[in-house]
PDB file of C-alpha atoms in Angstrom:
ATOM      1  CA  UNK A   1    -105.323-247.657  -6.435  1.00  0.00           C
ATOM      2  CA  UNK A   2    -101.830-246.439  -5.940  1.00  0.00           C
ATOM      3  CA  UNK A   3    -100.756-244.584  -2.859  1.00  0.00           C
ATOM      4  CA  UNK A   4    -100.999-240.786  -3.026  1.00  0.00           C
ATOM      5  CA  UNK A   5     -97.586-240.338  -1.465  1.00  0.00           C
ATOM      6  CA  UNK A   6     -94.224-241.418  -2.748  1.00  0.00           C
ATOM      7  CA  UNK A   7     -91.118-241.504  -0.630  1.00  0.00           C
ATOM      8  CA  UNK A   8     -89.125-241.846  -3.854  1.00  0.00           C
ATOM      9  CA  UNK A   9     -89.613-238.157  -4.584  1.00  0.00           C
ATOM     10  CA  UNK A  10     -88.287-236.948  -1.250  1.00  0.00           C
ATOM     11  CA  UNK A  11     -84.685-235.833  -0.782  1.00  0.00           C
ATOM     12  CA  UNK A  12     -83.107-238.956   0.634  1.00  0.00           C
ATOM     13  CA  UNK A  13     -80.127-239.344   2.897  1.00  0.00           C
ATOM     14  CA  UNK A  14     -78.475-242.498   4.096  1.00  0.00           C
ATOM     15  CA  UNK A  15     -79.413-243.776   7.529  1.00  0.00           C
ATOM     16  CA  UNK A  16     -75.869-243.197   8.753  1.00  0.00           C
ATOM     17  CA  UNK A  17     -75.921-239.545   7.714  1.00  0.00           C
ATOM     18  CA  UNK A  18     -79.312-239.099   9.307  1.00  0.00           C
ATOM     19  CA  UNK A  19     -78.162-240.646  12.590  1.00  0.00           C
ATOM     20  CA  UNK A  20     -75.122-238.438  12.886  1.00  0.00           C
ATOM     21  CA  UNK A  21     -76.630-235.454  11.136  1.00  0.00           C
ATOM     22  CA  UNK A  22     -76.261-233.116  14.063  1.00  0.00           C
ATOM     23  CA  UNK A  23     -72.553-233.891  14.387  1.00  0.00           C
ATOM     24  CA  UNK A  24     -71.438-234.149  10.756  1.00  0.00           C
ATOM     25  CA  UNK A  25     -74.074-232.376   8.744  1.00  0.00           C
ATOM     26  CA  UNK A  26     -73.808-228.650   9.295  1.00  0.00           C
ATOM     27  CA  UNK A  27     -77.094-226.834   9.176  1.00  0.00           C
ATOM     28  CA  UNK A  28     -79.306-229.830   9.965  1.00  0.00           C
ATOM     29  CA  UNK A  29     -81.557-228.872  12.832  1.00  0.00           C
ATOM     30  CA  UNK A  30     -82.470-231.144  15.679  1.00  0.00           C
ATOM     31  CA  UNK A  31     -85.936-231.285  14.094  1.00  0.00           C
ATOM     32  CA  UNK A  32     -84.742-232.303  10.623  1.00  0.00           C
ATOM     33  CA  UNK A  33     -82.494-235.151  11.791  1.00  0.00           C
ATOM     34  CA  UNK A  34     -85.380-237.468  12.818  1.00  0.00           C
ATOM     35  CA  UNK A  35     -87.075-236.785   9.474  1.00  0.00           C
ATOM     36  CA  UNK A  36     -83.929-237.791   7.585  1.00  0.00           C
ATOM     37  CA  UNK A  37     -83.621-240.880   9.738  1.00  0.00           C
ATOM     38  CA  UNK A  38     -87.294-241.767   9.175  1.00  0.00           C
ATOM     39  CA  UNK A  39     -86.952-241.452   5.415  1.00  0.00           C
ATOM     40  CA  UNK A  40     -83.823-243.609   5.433  1.00  0.00           C
ATOM     41  CA  UNK A  41     -85.591-246.193   7.575  1.00  0.00           C
ATOM     42  CA  UNK A  42     -88.563-246.324   5.190  1.00  0.00           C
ATOM     43  CA  UNK A  43     -86.154-246.887   2.301  1.00  0.00           C
ATOM     44  CA  UNK A  44     -84.593-249.766   4.241  1.00  0.00           C
ATOM     45  CA  UNK A  45     -87.911-251.357   5.224  1.00  0.00           C
ATOM     46  CA  UNK A  46     -87.688-250.375   8.894  1.00  0.00           C
ATOM     47  CA  UNK A  47     -91.284-249.191   9.044  1.00  0.00           C
ATOM     48  CA  UNK A  48     -91.861-249.306  12.809  1.00  0.00           C
ATOM     49  CA  UNK A  49     -88.602-247.460  13.409  1.00  0.00           C
ATOM     50  CA  UNK A  50     -89.495-244.873  10.760  1.00  0.00           C
ATOM     51  CA  UNK A  51     -92.837-244.228  12.421  1.00  0.00           C
ATOM     52  CA  UNK A  52     -90.974-243.664  15.702  1.00  0.00           C
ATOM     53  CA  UNK A  53     -88.583-241.224  14.051  1.00  0.00           C
ATOM     54  CA  UNK A  54     -91.429-239.185  12.553  1.00  0.00           C
ATOM     55  CA  UNK A  55     -93.248-239.144  15.893  1.00  0.00           C
ATOM     56  CA  UNK A  56     -90.021-238.005  17.576  1.00  0.00           C
ATOM     57  CA  UNK A  57     -89.819-235.086  15.145  1.00  0.00           C
ATOM     58  CA  UNK A  58     -93.373-234.117  16.124  1.00  0.00           C
ATOM     59  CA  UNK A  59     -92.454-234.364  19.801  1.00  0.00           C
ATOM     60  CA  UNK A  60     -89.570-231.979  19.184  1.00  0.00           C
ATOM     61  CA  UNK A  61     -91.687-229.474  17.268  1.00  0.00           C
ATOM     62  CA  UNK A  62     -95.450-229.777  16.887  1.00  0.00           C
ATOM     63  CA  UNK A  63     -95.360-227.035  14.228  1.00  0.00           C
ATOM     64  CA  UNK A  64     -92.996-228.880  11.889  1.00  0.00           C
ATOM     65  CA  UNK A  65     -94.827-229.505   8.608  1.00  0.00           C
ATOM     66  CA  UNK A  66     -92.406-232.159   7.363  1.00  0.00           C
ATOM     67  CA  UNK A  67     -92.978-234.260  10.485  1.00  0.00           C
ATOM     68  CA  UNK A  68     -96.745-234.317   9.830  1.00  0.00           C
ATOM     69  CA  UNK A  69     -96.089-234.990   6.168  1.00  0.00           C
ATOM     70  CA  UNK A  70     -93.647-237.835   6.835  1.00  0.00           C
ATOM     71  CA  UNK A  71     -95.808-239.581   9.404  1.00  0.00           C
ATOM     72  CA  UNK A  72     -98.999-238.991   7.420  1.00  0.00           C
ATOM     73  CA  UNK A  73     -97.435-240.342   4.240  1.00  0.00           C
ATOM     74  CA  UNK A  74     -96.153-243.433   6.013  1.00  0.00           C
ATOM     75  CA  UNK A  75     -99.500-244.134   7.672  1.00  0.00           C
ATOM     76  CA  UNK A  76    -101.268-243.691   4.338  1.00  0.00           C
ATOM     77  CA  UNK A  77     -99.059-246.326   2.763  1.00  0.00           C
ATOM     78  CA  UNK A  78     -99.819-248.603   5.732  1.00  0.00           C
ATOM     79  CA  UNK A  79    -103.547-248.181   5.096  1.00  0.00           C
ATOM     80  CA  UNK A  80    -104.199-245.983   8.138  1.00  0.00           C
ATOM     81  CA  UNK A  81    -105.877-243.370   5.986  1.00  0.00           C
ATOM     82  CA  UNK A  82    -107.974-241.701   8.681  1.00  0.00           C
ATOM     83  CA  UNK A  83    -104.996-240.862  10.861  1.00  0.00           C
ATOM     84  CA  UNK A  84    -102.933-240.014   7.776  1.00  0.00           C
ATOM     85  CA  UNK A  85    -105.560-237.550   6.585  1.00  0.00           C
ATOM     86  CA  UNK A  86    -105.634-235.818   9.962  1.00  0.00           C
ATOM     87  CA  UNK A  87    -101.864-235.424   9.916  1.00  0.00           C
ATOM     88  CA  UNK A  88    -101.812-234.081   6.360  1.00  0.00           C
ATOM     89  CA  UNK A  89    -104.551-231.599   7.233  1.00  0.00           C
ATOM     90  CA  UNK A  90    -102.358-230.357  10.105  1.00  0.00           C
ATOM     91  CA  UNK A  91     -99.448-230.009   7.675  1.00  0.00           C
ATOM     92  CA  UNK A  92    -101.692-228.067   5.290  1.00  0.00           C
ATOM     93  CA  UNK A  93    -102.751-225.742   8.101  1.00  0.00           C
ATOM     94  CA  UNK A  94     -99.062-224.926   8.560  1.00  0.00           C
ATOM     95  CA  UNK A  95     -98.481-224.478   4.803  1.00  0.00           C
ATOM     96  CA  UNK A  96    -101.704-224.056   2.828  1.00  0.00           C
ATOM     97  CA  UNK A  97     -99.766-223.133  -0.328  1.00  0.00           C
ATOM     98  CA  UNK A  98     -98.205-226.568  -0.846  1.00  0.00           C
ATOM     99  CA  UNK A  99     -99.886-227.885  -3.996  1.00  0.00           C
ATOM    100  CA  UNK A 100     -98.498-231.409  -3.688  1.00  0.00           C
ATOM    101  CA  UNK A 101     -99.821-231.624  -0.143  1.00  0.00           C
ATOM    102  CA  UNK A 102    -103.263-230.406  -1.268  1.00  0.00           C
ATOM    103  CA  UNK A 103    -103.203-233.111  -3.959  1.00  0.00           C
ATOM    104  CA  UNK A 104    -102.354-235.816  -1.432  1.00  0.00           C
ATOM    105  CA  UNK A 105    -105.203-234.664   0.803  1.00  0.00           C
ATOM    106  CA  UNK A 106    -107.542-234.816  -2.204  1.00  0.00           C
ATOM    107  CA  UNK A 107    -106.518-238.412  -2.906  1.00  0.00           C
ATOM    108  CA  UNK A 108    -107.072-239.462   0.706  1.00  0.00           C
ATOM    109  CA  UNK A 109    -110.498-237.827   0.758  1.00  0.00           C
ATOM    110  CA  UNK A 110    -111.296-239.616  -2.504  1.00  0.00           C
ATOM    111  CA  UNK A 111    -110.238-242.967  -1.053  1.00  0.00           C
ATOM    112  CA  UNK A 112    -112.432-242.233   1.951  1.00  0.00           C
ATOM    113  CA  UNK A 113    -115.407-241.527  -0.330  1.00  0.00           C
ATOM    114  CA  UNK A 114    -115.569-237.832   0.588  1.00  0.00           C
ATOM    115  CA  UNK A 115    -115.742-236.621  -2.988  1.00  0.00           C
ATOM    116  CA  UNK A 116    -116.717-232.989  -2.348  1.00  0.00           C
ATOM    117  CA  UNK A 117    -113.688-232.530  -0.094  1.00  0.00           C
ATOM    118  CA  UNK A 118    -111.524-234.363  -2.615  1.00  0.00           C
ATOM    119  CA  UNK A 119    -112.673-231.980  -5.335  1.00  0.00           C
ATOM    120  CA  UNK A 120    -112.011-228.924  -3.131  1.00  0.00           C
ATOM    121  CA  UNK A 121    -108.440-229.982  -2.403  1.00  0.00           C
ATOM    122  CA  UNK A 122    -107.761-231.015  -6.000  1.00  0.00           C
ATOM    123  CA  UNK A 123    -108.897-227.530  -7.086  1.00  0.00           C
ATOM    124  CA  UNK A 124    -106.603-225.966  -4.484  1.00  0.00           C
ATOM    125  CA  UNK A 125    -103.714-228.040  -5.803  1.00  0.00           C
ATOM    126  CA  UNK A 126    -104.453-226.938  -9.359  1.00  0.00           C
ATOM    127  CA  UNK A 127    -104.824-223.296  -8.301  1.00  0.00           C
ATOM    128  CA  UNK A 128    -101.396-223.550  -6.655  1.00  0.00           C
ATOM    129  CA  UNK A 129     -99.873-224.799  -9.906  1.00  0.00           C
ATOM    130  CA  UNK A 130     -99.577-228.480  -8.998  1.00  0.00           C
ATOM    131  CA  UNK A 131    -100.152-230.860 -11.904  1.00  0.00           C
ATOM    132  CA  UNK A 132    -102.906-233.114 -10.598  1.00  0.00           C
ATOM    133  CA  UNK A 133    -103.113-236.493 -12.327  1.00  0.00           C
ATOM    134  CA  UNK A 134    -105.469-236.183 -15.303  1.00  0.00           C
ATOM    135  CA  UNK A 135    -107.202-239.522 -14.699  1.00  0.00           C
ATOM    136  CA  UNK A 136    -107.837-238.556 -11.072  1.00  0.00           C
ATOM    137  CA  UNK A 137    -109.426-235.283 -12.191  1.00  0.00           C
ATOM    138  CA  UNK A 138    -111.521-237.107 -14.792  1.00  0.00           C
ATOM    139  CA  UNK A 139    -112.814-239.507 -12.160  1.00  0.00           C
ATOM    140  CA  UNK A 140    -113.657-236.626  -9.810  1.00  0.00           C
ATOM    141  CA  UNK A 141    -115.464-234.820 -12.634  1.00  0.00           C
ATOM    142  CA  UNK A 142    -117.359-237.984 -13.563  1.00  0.00           C
ATOM    143  CA  UNK A 143    -118.523-238.370  -9.963  1.00  0.00           C
ATOM    144  CA  UNK A 144    -119.499-234.677  -9.794  1.00  0.00           C
ATOM    145  CA  UNK A 145    -121.713-235.075 -12.880  1.00  0.00           C
ATOM    146  CA  UNK A 146    -123.438-238.211 -11.598  1.00  0.00           C
ATOM    147  CA  UNK A 147    -126.957-237.833 -10.259  1.00  0.00           C
ATOM    148  CA  UNK A 148    -125.852-239.028  -6.811  1.00  0.00           C
ATOM    149  CA  UNK A 149    -124.737-236.174  -4.532  1.00  0.00           C
ATOM    150  CA  UNK A 150    -121.102-235.820  -3.639  1.00  0.00           C
ATOM    151  CA  UNK A 151    -120.567-237.078  -0.103  1.00  0.00           C
TER     152      UNK A 151
END
């Protein structure tokens, strides 16, 4: 299965801009700079460094949705789905109206085998206007109709 998150869809900035964002990038907060750096590092294959940048953003502000989203997305790609799910759930608590985030949570629950939770979050994503992948919805519906109970 493909990963539920895609760094390709995020607004990207070069590593150099991210590093000097506070000095040369007016309006970039001290909280946003580590996120920009983390995204640039992911794009350049510096995974350990990117994880550190996302964790730094969380250290600076534990209520920063994008920090949870960045770190959770990275950990999901690395196969650390349990920790990733926890981080995305924290992000969703900060912004429950983010349809893409609800979709990503649904996919992680699905990969975990928690189909009832996956269905709930996929429905939330749809209700928020996010276009959930049709084949994902079909698979969830197929599982819901099976005689075995949803986990």
